[in-house]
Amino acid sequence: MVVVTLNEEDRLRACLESAAWADELIVVDALSHDKTVPIAREFTDRVIVRPWPGFAAQKNLAIGEASGDWILSLDADEMVSPELRGEIARVLAEGGPHDGYRTPRRNIFWDRWIRHGGLWPDWQLRLFRRGCGTFVDRAVHESVDVTGSVDRCRGALVHRSYRDVADFLARADRYSTLAAEEWVKRGRRVRATDFVLRPAGRFLSMYILKLGCLDGVRGLLLACLYAYYVFIRSVKAWERQGESRR
């Protein structure tokens, strides 16, 4: 199992405990200034500390350090459920037969599982045969590309992504900057409608079409927050396009 970290002292222990059964645990840390590294070293001596080169690059480096036949890549805010552990054990015992496996991710916000709004099942490809999977080099929302066949597991990852609203807003600021830079790099122009229609579309999609309304006030707040993210991403892309014309 491999995991990348940066200042995750409050969540890393639960992550590593959920995967302590793995034959190999590798943690790649991006110069954390809290207790992340000491916590990681309670579980493994394979702790690598290096500067942050980007999401995909850091995760691919961690993959390259693994020596097992199979790799499970986790984020520090994720945990392996008992059901998923059993399925992974079966896959490893049978040697596949596929080269990669997607697993549903159970997103937890404000201590409750969010079942709607497009946040479930939230399929993630995290288990793959060594040598068959790499993270695609994107500025944000990196994903694994597997050479070979891919199947699905039923057991879930448990994802405790945002500590609170302040954490969401801080991440939205970082991720929207990266996404805006990628938007500009691809040469896409920002239109006035992107400031209105895209955020409104995200809200309506999450809250109405994907039934986020069934998650109560949490569903409403998340639809609003994700719409806000889409809005500031468009604004930042517009700013950068203006700077490129000067």
PDB file of C-alpha atoms in Angstrom:
ATOM      1  CA  MET A   1       0.000   0.000   0.000  1.00  0.00           C
ATOM      2  CA  VAL A   2       1.263   3.495  -0.853  1.00  0.00           C
ATOM      3  CA  VAL A   3       0.050   6.860   0.447  1.00  0.00           C
ATOM      4  CA  VAL A   4       1.230  10.442  -0.053  1.00  0.00           C
ATOM      5  CA  THR A   5       0.920  12.961   2.775  1.00  0.00           C
ATOM      6  CA  LEU A   6       1.210  16.616   3.712  1.00  0.00           C
ATOM      7  CA  ASN A   7       0.263  17.720   7.240  1.00  0.00           C
ATOM      8  CA  GLU A   8      -2.146  14.835   7.873  1.00  0.00           C
ATOM      9  CA  GLU A   9      -1.472  14.117  11.544  1.00  0.00           C
ATOM     10  CA  ASP A  10      -5.182  14.068  12.391  1.00  0.00           C
ATOM     11  CA  ARG A  11      -6.183  11.563   9.687  1.00  0.00           C
ATOM     12  CA  LEU A  12      -3.161   9.461   8.779  1.00  0.00           C
ATOM     13  CA  ARG A  13      -3.355   7.057  11.720  1.00  0.00           C
ATOM     14  CA  ALA A  14      -6.857   5.880  10.784  1.00  0.00           C
ATOM     15  CA  CYS A  15      -5.745   5.413   7.186  1.00  0.00           C
ATOM     16  CA  LEU A  16      -2.698   3.318   8.069  1.00  0.00           C
ATOM     17  CA  GLU A  17      -4.545   1.293  10.694  1.00  0.00           C
ATOM     18  CA  SER A  18      -7.125   0.319   8.093  1.00  0.00           C
ATOM     19  CA  ALA A  19      -4.351  -1.040   5.843  1.00  0.00           C
ATOM     20  CA  ALA A  20      -1.922  -2.348   8.475  1.00  0.00           C
ATOM     21  CA  TRP A  21      -2.526  -5.864   7.113  1.00  0.00           C
ATOM     22  CA  ALA A  22      -0.718  -4.977   3.862  1.00  0.00           C
ATOM     23  CA  ASP A  23       2.608  -6.718   3.204  1.00  0.00           C
ATOM     24  CA  GLU A  24       4.210  -3.367   2.435  1.00  0.00           C
ATOM     25  CA  LEU A  25       3.401   0.189   3.559  1.00  0.00           C
ATOM     26  CA  ILE A  26       5.087   3.120   1.834  1.00  0.00           C
ATOM     27  CA  VAL A  27       4.485   6.746   2.824  1.00  0.00           C
ATOM     28  CA  VAL A  28       5.814   9.631   0.728  1.00  0.00           C
ATOM     29  CA  ASP A  29       5.596  12.895   2.653  1.00  0.00           C
ATOM     30  CA  ALA A  30       5.905  16.410   1.227  1.00  0.00           C
ATOM     31  CA  LEU A  31       7.855  18.063   4.067  1.00  0.00           C
ATOM     32  CA  SER A  32       5.049  18.107   6.630  1.00  0.00           C
ATOM     33  CA  HIS A  33       5.581  20.423   9.585  1.00  0.00           C
ATOM     34  CA  ASP A  34       3.235  18.573  11.959  1.00  0.00           C
ATOM     35  CA  LYS A  35       3.450  15.009  13.362  1.00  0.00           C
ATOM     36  CA  THR A  36       2.652  13.240  10.103  1.00  0.00           C
ATOM     37  CA  VAL A  37       6.091  11.683   9.649  1.00  0.00           C
ATOM     38  CA  PRO A  38       6.445  10.363  13.241  1.00  0.00           C
ATOM     39  CA  ILE A  39       2.971   8.801  12.953  1.00  0.00           C
ATOM     40  CA  ALA A  40       3.887   7.186   9.641  1.00  0.00           C
ATOM     41  CA  ARG A  41       7.057   5.728  11.170  1.00  0.00           C
ATOM     42  CA  GLU A  42       4.956   3.984  13.830  1.00  0.00           C
ATOM     43  CA  PHE A  43       3.617   1.799  11.023  1.00  0.00           C
ATOM     44  CA  THR A  44       6.518   1.482   8.579  1.00  0.00           C
ATOM     45  CA  ASP A  45      10.184   2.276   8.066  1.00  0.00           C
ATOM     46  CA  ARG A  46       9.443   3.015   4.393  1.00  0.00           C
ATOM     47  CA  VAL A  47       8.860   6.743   4.851  1.00  0.00           C
ATOM     48  CA  ILE A  48      10.242   9.045   2.152  1.00  0.00           C
ATOM     49  CA  VAL A  49      10.345  12.806   2.736  1.00  0.00           C
ATOM     50  CA  ARG A  50      10.730  15.015  -0.327  1.00  0.00           C
ATOM     51  CA  PRO A  51       9.388  18.295  -1.758  1.00  0.00           C
ATOM     52  CA  TRP A  52       5.973  18.334  -3.428  1.00  0.00           C
ATOM     53  CA  PRO A  53       6.245  18.032  -7.253  1.00  0.00           C
ATOM     54  CA  GLY A  54       2.511  17.725  -7.937  1.00  0.00           C
ATOM     55  CA  PHE A  55      -0.187  15.145  -7.245  1.00  0.00           C
ATOM     56  CA  ALA A  56       0.496  12.699 -10.065  1.00  0.00           C
ATOM     57  CA  ALA A  57       4.283  12.952  -9.821  1.00  0.00           C
ATOM     58  CA  GLN A  58       4.293  12.303  -6.068  1.00  0.00           C
ATOM     59  CA  LYS A  59       1.947   9.338  -6.357  1.00  0.00           C
ATOM     60  CA  ASN A  60       3.878   7.848  -9.268  1.00  0.00           C
ATOM     61  CA  LEU A  61       7.082   8.112  -7.241  1.00  0.00           C
ATOM     62  CA  ALA A  62       5.381   6.210  -4.420  1.00  0.00           C
ATOM     63  CA  ILE A  63       4.250   3.543  -6.889  1.00  0.00           C
ATOM     64  CA  GLY A  64       7.810   3.222  -8.162  1.00  0.00           C
ATOM     65  CA  GLU A  65       9.025   2.447  -4.637  1.00  0.00           C
ATOM     66  CA  ALA A  66       6.645  -0.505  -4.249  1.00  0.00           C
ATOM     67  CA  SER A  67       7.973  -4.023  -4.710  1.00  0.00           C
ATOM     68  CA  GLY A  68       4.823  -6.123  -4.362  1.00  0.00           C
ATOM     69  CA  ASP A  69       2.872  -7.646  -7.246  1.00  0.00           C
ATOM     70  CA  TRP A  70      -0.163  -5.497  -6.421  1.00  0.00           C
ATOM     71  CA  ILE A  71      -0.448  -1.856  -5.354  1.00  0.00           C
ATOM     72  CA  LEU A  72      -3.184  -0.160  -3.372  1.00  0.00           C
ATOM     73  CA  SER A  73      -2.891   3.631  -3.562  1.00  0.00           C
ATOM     74  CA  LEU A  74      -4.675   5.625  -0.859  1.00  0.00           C
ATOM     75  CA  ASP A  75      -4.964   9.251   0.172  1.00  0.00           C
ATOM     76  CA  ALA A  76      -4.375  10.036   3.835  1.00  0.00           C
ATOM     77  CA  ASP A  77      -8.055  10.865   4.329  1.00  0.00           C
ATOM     78  CA  GLU A  78      -9.204   7.448   3.082  1.00  0.00           C
ATOM     79  CA  MET A  79      -9.680   4.157   4.919  1.00  0.00           C
ATOM     80  CA  VAL A  80     -10.153   0.572   3.734  1.00  0.00           C
ATOM     81  CA  SER A  81     -13.464  -0.858   4.920  1.00  0.00           C
ATOM     82  CA  PRO A  82     -13.519  -4.452   6.257  1.00  0.00           C
ATOM     83  CA  GLU A  83     -15.550  -5.483   3.203  1.00  0.00           C
ATOM     84  CA  LEU A  84     -12.981  -4.050   0.813  1.00  0.00           C
ATOM     85  CA  ARG A  85     -10.150  -5.670   2.731  1.00  0.00           C
ATOM     86  CA  GLY A  86     -11.809  -9.051   2.199  1.00  0.00           C
ATOM     87  CA  GLU A  87     -12.197  -8.440  -1.512  1.00  0.00           C
ATOM     88  CA  ILE A  88      -8.591  -7.313  -1.880  1.00  0.00           C
ATOM     89  CA  ALA A  89      -7.454 -10.475  -0.100  1.00  0.00           C
ATOM     90  CA  ARG A  90      -9.474 -12.539  -2.575  1.00  0.00           C
ATOM     91  CA  VAL A  91      -8.041 -10.673  -5.593  1.00  0.00           C
ATOM     92  CA  LEU A  92      -4.490 -11.176  -4.347  1.00  0.00           C
ATOM     93  CA  ALA A  93      -5.074 -14.847  -3.586  1.00  0.00           C
ATOM     94  CA  GLU A  94      -6.446 -15.450  -7.071  1.00  0.00           C
ATOM     95  CA  GLY A  95      -3.792 -13.313  -8.764  1.00  0.00           C
ATOM     96  CA  GLY A  96      -6.392 -11.161 -10.491  1.00  0.00           C
ATOM     97  CA  PRO A  97      -7.685 -12.122 -12.988  1.00  0.00           C
ATOM     98  CA  HIS A  98      -7.908  -8.441 -13.984  1.00  0.00           C
ATOM     99  CA  ASP A  99      -5.120  -5.858 -13.926  1.00  0.00           C
ATOM    100  CA  GLY A 100      -6.975  -3.142 -12.054  1.00  0.00           C
ATOM    101  CA  TYR A 101     -10.002  -2.787  -9.789  1.00  0.00           C
ATOM    102  CA  ARG A 102     -12.299   0.139  -9.127  1.00  0.00           C
ATOM    103  CA  THR A 103     -13.892   0.524  -5.739  1.00  0.00           C
ATOM    104  CA  PRO A 104     -16.806   2.700  -4.645  1.00  0.00           C
ATOM    105  CA  ARG A 105     -15.899   5.531  -2.298  1.00  0.00           C
ATOM    106  CA  ARG A 106     -18.160   6.400   0.640  1.00  0.00           C
ATOM    107  CA  ASN A 107     -17.803  10.145   1.135  1.00  0.00           C
ATOM    108  CA  ILE A 108     -18.359  11.335   4.707  1.00  0.00           C
ATOM    109  CA  PHE A 109     -19.264  14.971   5.336  1.00  0.00           C
ATOM    110  CA  TRP A 110     -20.149  16.342   8.774  1.00  0.00           C
ATOM    111  CA  ASP A 111     -20.030  12.773  10.151  1.00  0.00           C
ATOM    112  CA  ARG A 112     -22.613  11.408   7.737  1.00  0.00           C
ATOM    113  CA  TRP A 113     -22.381   9.280   4.597  1.00  0.00           C
ATOM    114  CA  ILE A 114     -23.551  11.334   1.596  1.00  0.00           C
ATOM    115  CA  ARG A 115     -25.488   8.927  -0.638  1.00  0.00           C
ATOM    116  CA  HIS A 116     -26.628  11.300  -3.380  1.00  0.00           C
ATOM    117  CA  GLY A 117     -25.550  14.353  -5.351  1.00  0.00           C
ATOM    118  CA  GLY A 118     -23.139  12.310  -7.464  1.00  0.00           C
ATOM    119  CA  LEU A 119     -20.969  11.552  -4.422  1.00  0.00           C
ATOM    120  CA  TRP A 120     -21.899   7.863  -4.328  1.00  0.00           C
ATOM    121  CA  PRO A 121     -20.683   5.446  -5.521  1.00  0.00           C
ATOM    122  CA  ASP A 122     -17.821   7.740  -6.689  1.00  0.00           C
ATOM    123  CA  TRP A 123     -15.807   4.938  -8.338  1.00  0.00           C
ATOM    124  CA  GLN A 124     -12.035   5.127  -7.841  1.00  0.00           C
ATOM    125  CA  LEU A 125      -9.374   2.948  -9.466  1.00  0.00           C
ATOM    126  CA  ARG A 126      -6.886   2.343  -6.662  1.00  0.00           C
ATOM    127  CA  LEU A 127      -5.939  -1.360  -6.772  1.00  0.00           C
ATOM    128  CA  PHE A 128      -3.794  -2.451  -9.704  1.00  0.00           C
ATOM    129  CA  ARG A 129      -1.063  -4.829 -10.737  1.00  0.00           C
ATOM    130  CA  ARG A 130       2.433  -3.376 -10.405  1.00  0.00           C
ATOM    131  CA  GLY A 131       3.705  -2.212 -13.774  1.00  0.00           C
ATOM    132  CA  CYS A 132       0.196  -1.810 -15.182  1.00  0.00           C
ATOM    133  CA  GLY A 133      -0.969   1.411 -13.518  1.00  0.00           C
ATOM    134  CA  THR A 134       0.234   5.012 -13.406  1.00  0.00           C
ATOM    135  CA  PHE A 135      -1.358   8.280 -12.378  1.00  0.00           C
ATOM    136  CA  VAL A 136      -2.177  10.561 -15.295  1.00  0.00           C
ATOM    137  CA  ASP A 137      -0.217  13.798 -15.067  1.00  0.00           C
ATOM    138  CA  ARG A 138      -2.910  16.417 -14.431  1.00  0.00           C
ATOM    139  CA  ALA A 139      -2.705  19.505 -12.260  1.00  0.00           C
ATOM    140  CA  VAL A 140      -5.620  18.324 -10.122  1.00  0.00           C
ATOM    141  CA  HIS A 141      -8.073  15.399  -9.896  1.00  0.00           C
ATOM    142  CA  GLU A 142      -5.410  12.920 -10.913  1.00  0.00           C
ATOM    143  CA  SER A 143      -6.529   9.384 -11.764  1.00  0.00           C
ATOM    144  CA  VAL A 144      -4.972   6.007 -12.461  1.00  0.00           C
ATOM    145  CA  ASP A 145      -4.601   4.742 -16.024  1.00  0.00           C
ATOM    146  CA  VAL A 146      -4.301   0.949 -16.224  1.00  0.00           C
ATOM    147  CA  THR A 147      -2.918  -1.006 -19.146  1.00  0.00           C
ATOM    148  CA  GLY A 148      -5.067  -4.117 -19.205  1.00  0.00           C
ATOM    149  CA  SER A 149      -8.511  -5.176 -18.027  1.00  0.00           C
ATOM    150  CA  VAL A 150     -10.339  -3.447 -15.175  1.00  0.00           C
ATOM    151  CA  ASP A 151     -13.099  -4.815 -12.945  1.00  0.00           C
ATOM    152  CA  ARG A 152     -15.001  -3.560  -9.905  1.00  0.00           C
ATOM    153  CA  CYS A 153     -15.029  -4.365  -6.202  1.00  0.00           C
ATOM    154  CA  ARG A 154     -18.129  -3.925  -4.067  1.00  0.00           C
ATOM    155  CA  GLY A 155     -16.386  -3.084  -0.793  1.00  0.00           C
ATOM    156  CA  ALA A 156     -15.933   0.639  -0.262  1.00  0.00           C
ATOM    157  CA  LEU A 157     -13.202   3.074   0.571  1.00  0.00           C
ATOM    158  CA  VAL A 158     -14.268   5.391   3.381  1.00  0.00           C
ATOM    159  CA  HIS A 159     -13.414   8.997   2.538  1.00  0.00           C
ATOM    160  CA  ARG A 160     -13.359  11.728   5.193  1.00  0.00           C
ATOM    161  CA  SER A 161     -12.323  14.502   2.865  1.00  0.00           C
ATOM    162  CA  TYR A 162     -13.188  17.857   4.442  1.00  0.00           C
ATOM    163  CA  ARG A 163     -12.684  18.580   8.120  1.00  0.00           C
ATOM    164  CA  ASP A 164     -15.108  21.516   8.030  1.00  0.00           C
ATOM    165  CA  VAL A 165     -16.285  24.358   5.772  1.00  0.00           C
ATOM    166  CA  ALA A 166     -13.015  26.246   6.258  1.00  0.00           C
ATOM    167  CA  ASP A 167     -11.102  23.202   5.018  1.00  0.00           C
ATOM    168  CA  PHE A 168     -13.381  22.949   1.978  1.00  0.00           C
ATOM    169  CA  LEU A 169     -12.826  26.622   1.130  1.00  0.00           C
ATOM    170  CA  ALA A 170      -9.055  26.323   1.544  1.00  0.00           C
ATOM    171  CA  ARG A 171      -8.913  23.325  -0.762  1.00  0.00           C
ATOM    172  CA  ALA A 172     -11.301  24.927  -3.226  1.00  0.00           C
ATOM    173  CA  ASP A 173      -8.905  27.865  -3.434  1.00  0.00           C
ATOM    174  CA  ARG A 174      -5.906  25.599  -4.136  1.00  0.00           C
ATOM    175  CA  TYR A 175      -7.650  23.222  -6.525  1.00  0.00           C
ATOM    176  CA  SER A 176      -9.432  25.954  -8.476  1.00  0.00           C
ATOM    177  CA  THR A 177      -6.089  27.668  -9.099  1.00  0.00           C
ATOM    178  CA  LEU A 178      -4.614  24.455 -10.496  1.00  0.00           C
ATOM    179  CA  ALA A 179      -7.727  23.715 -12.545  1.00  0.00           C
ATOM    180  CA  ALA A 180      -7.787  27.257 -13.958  1.00  0.00           C
ATOM    181  CA  GLU A 181      -4.144  26.983 -14.996  1.00  0.00           C
ATOM    182  CA  GLU A 182      -4.882  23.717 -16.788  1.00  0.00           C
ATOM    183  CA  TRP A 183      -7.934  25.307 -18.439  1.00  0.00           C
ATOM    184  CA  VAL A 184      -5.791  28.128 -19.839  1.00  0.00           C
ATOM    185  CA  LYS A 185      -3.044  25.724 -20.868  1.00  0.00           C
ATOM    186  CA  ARG A 186      -5.550  23.838 -23.014  1.00  0.00           C
ATOM    187  CA  GLY A 187      -6.466  27.057 -24.797  1.00  0.00           C
ATOM    188  CA  ARG A 188     -10.123  27.107 -23.783  1.00  0.00           C
ATOM    189  CA  ARG A 189     -11.694  30.564 -23.674  1.00  0.00           C
ATOM    190  CA  VAL A 190     -13.765  31.669 -20.701  1.00  0.00           C
ATOM    191  CA  ARG A 191     -17.146  33.101 -21.655  1.00  0.00           C
ATOM    192  CA  ALA A 192     -19.511  35.230 -19.588  1.00  0.00           C
ATOM    193  CA  THR A 193     -21.881  32.261 -19.388  1.00  0.00           C
ATOM    194  CA  ASP A 194     -19.192  30.299 -17.521  1.00  0.00           C
ATOM    195  CA  PHE A 195     -19.689  32.614 -14.535  1.00  0.00           C
ATOM    196  CA  VAL A 196     -23.410  31.832 -14.330  1.00  0.00           C
ATOM    197  CA  LEU A 197     -24.418  28.723 -16.226  1.00  0.00           C
ATOM    198  CA  ARG A 198     -21.607  26.456 -15.088  1.00  0.00           C
ATOM    199  CA  PRO A 199     -22.084  27.113 -11.330  1.00  0.00           C
ATOM    200  CA  ALA A 200     -25.864  26.953 -11.693  1.00  0.00           C
ATOM    201  CA  GLY A 201     -25.543  23.741 -13.660  1.00  0.00           C
ATOM    202  CA  ARG A 202     -23.370  22.173 -10.963  1.00  0.00           C
ATOM    203  CA  PHE A 203     -25.865  23.134  -8.259  1.00  0.00           C
ATOM    204  CA  LEU A 204     -28.886  21.844 -10.164  1.00  0.00           C
ATOM    205  CA  SER A 205     -27.093  18.657 -11.170  1.00  0.00           C
ATOM    206  CA  MET A 206     -26.045  17.825  -7.610  1.00  0.00           C
ATOM    207  CA  TYR A 207     -29.124  18.983  -5.742  1.00  0.00           C
ATOM    208  CA  ILE A 208     -31.949  18.136  -8.168  1.00  0.00           C
ATOM    209  CA  LEU A 209     -30.882  15.730 -10.915  1.00  0.00           C
ATOM    210  CA  LYS A 210     -28.646  13.597  -8.673  1.00  0.00           C
ATOM    211  CA  LEU A 211     -31.019  13.893  -5.712  1.00  0.00           C
ATOM    212  CA  GLY A 212     -28.707  15.690  -3.313  1.00  0.00           C
ATOM    213  CA  CYS A 213     -31.905  17.052  -1.785  1.00  0.00           C
ATOM    214  CA  LEU A 214     -32.384  13.631  -0.177  1.00  0.00           C
ATOM    215  CA  ASP A 215     -29.274  14.239   1.952  1.00  0.00           C
ATOM    216  CA  GLY A 216     -31.018  17.084   3.759  1.00  0.00           C
ATOM    217  CA  VAL A 217     -29.163  20.221   4.722  1.00  0.00           C
ATOM    218  CA  ARG A 218     -25.827  18.522   3.959  1.00  0.00           C
ATOM    219  CA  GLY A 219     -26.915  17.938   0.385  1.00  0.00           C
ATOM    220  CA  LEU A 220     -27.955  21.570   0.020  1.00  0.00           C
ATOM    221  CA  LEU A 221     -24.741  22.941   1.480  1.00  0.00           C
ATOM    222  CA  LEU A 222     -22.526  20.673  -0.615  1.00  0.00           C
ATOM    223  CA  ALA A 223     -24.345  21.653  -3.817  1.00  0.00           C
ATOM    224  CA  CYS A 224     -23.774  25.313  -2.923  1.00  0.00           C
ATOM    225  CA  LEU A 225     -20.114  24.759  -2.072  1.00  0.00           C
ATOM    226  CA  TYR A 226     -19.363  22.824  -5.254  1.00  0.00           C
ATOM    227  CA  ALA A 227     -21.127  25.512  -7.306  1.00  0.00           C
ATOM    228  CA  TYR A 228     -18.898  28.090  -5.598  1.00  0.00           C
ATOM    229  CA  TYR A 229     -15.827  26.056  -6.591  1.00  0.00           C
ATOM    230  CA  VAL A 230     -16.943  26.042 -10.233  1.00  0.00           C
ATOM    231  CA  PHE A 231     -17.487  29.810 -10.099  1.00  0.00           C
ATOM    232  CA  ILE A 232     -14.058  30.712  -8.716  1.00  0.00           C
ATOM    233  CA  ARG A 233     -12.386  28.294 -11.137  1.00  0.00           C
ATOM    234  CA  SER A 234     -13.975  30.213 -14.032  1.00  0.00           C
ATOM    235  CA  VAL A 235     -12.976  33.574 -12.549  1.00  0.00           C
ATOM    236  CA  LYS A 236      -9.363  32.492 -12.047  1.00  0.00           C
ATOM    237  CA  ALA A 237      -9.173  31.129 -15.595  1.00  0.00           C
ATOM    238  CA  TRP A 238     -10.554  34.459 -16.895  1.00  0.00           C
ATOM    239  CA  GLU A 239      -7.937  36.366 -14.889  1.00  0.00           C
ATOM    240  CA  ARG A 240      -5.121  34.261 -16.298  1.00  0.00           C
ATOM    241  CA  GLN A 241      -6.357  34.639 -19.859  1.00  0.00           C
ATOM    242  CA  GLY A 242      -6.380  38.398 -19.372  1.00  0.00           C
ATOM    243  CA  GLU A 243      -2.822  38.325 -18.085  1.00  0.00           C
ATOM    244  CA  SER A 244      -1.711  36.302 -21.107  1.00  0.00           C
ATOM    245  CA  ARG A 245      -3.059  39.020 -23.433  1.00  0.00           C
ATOM    246  CA  ARG A 246      -1.093  41.828 -21.818  1.00  0.00           C
TER     247      ARG A 246
END
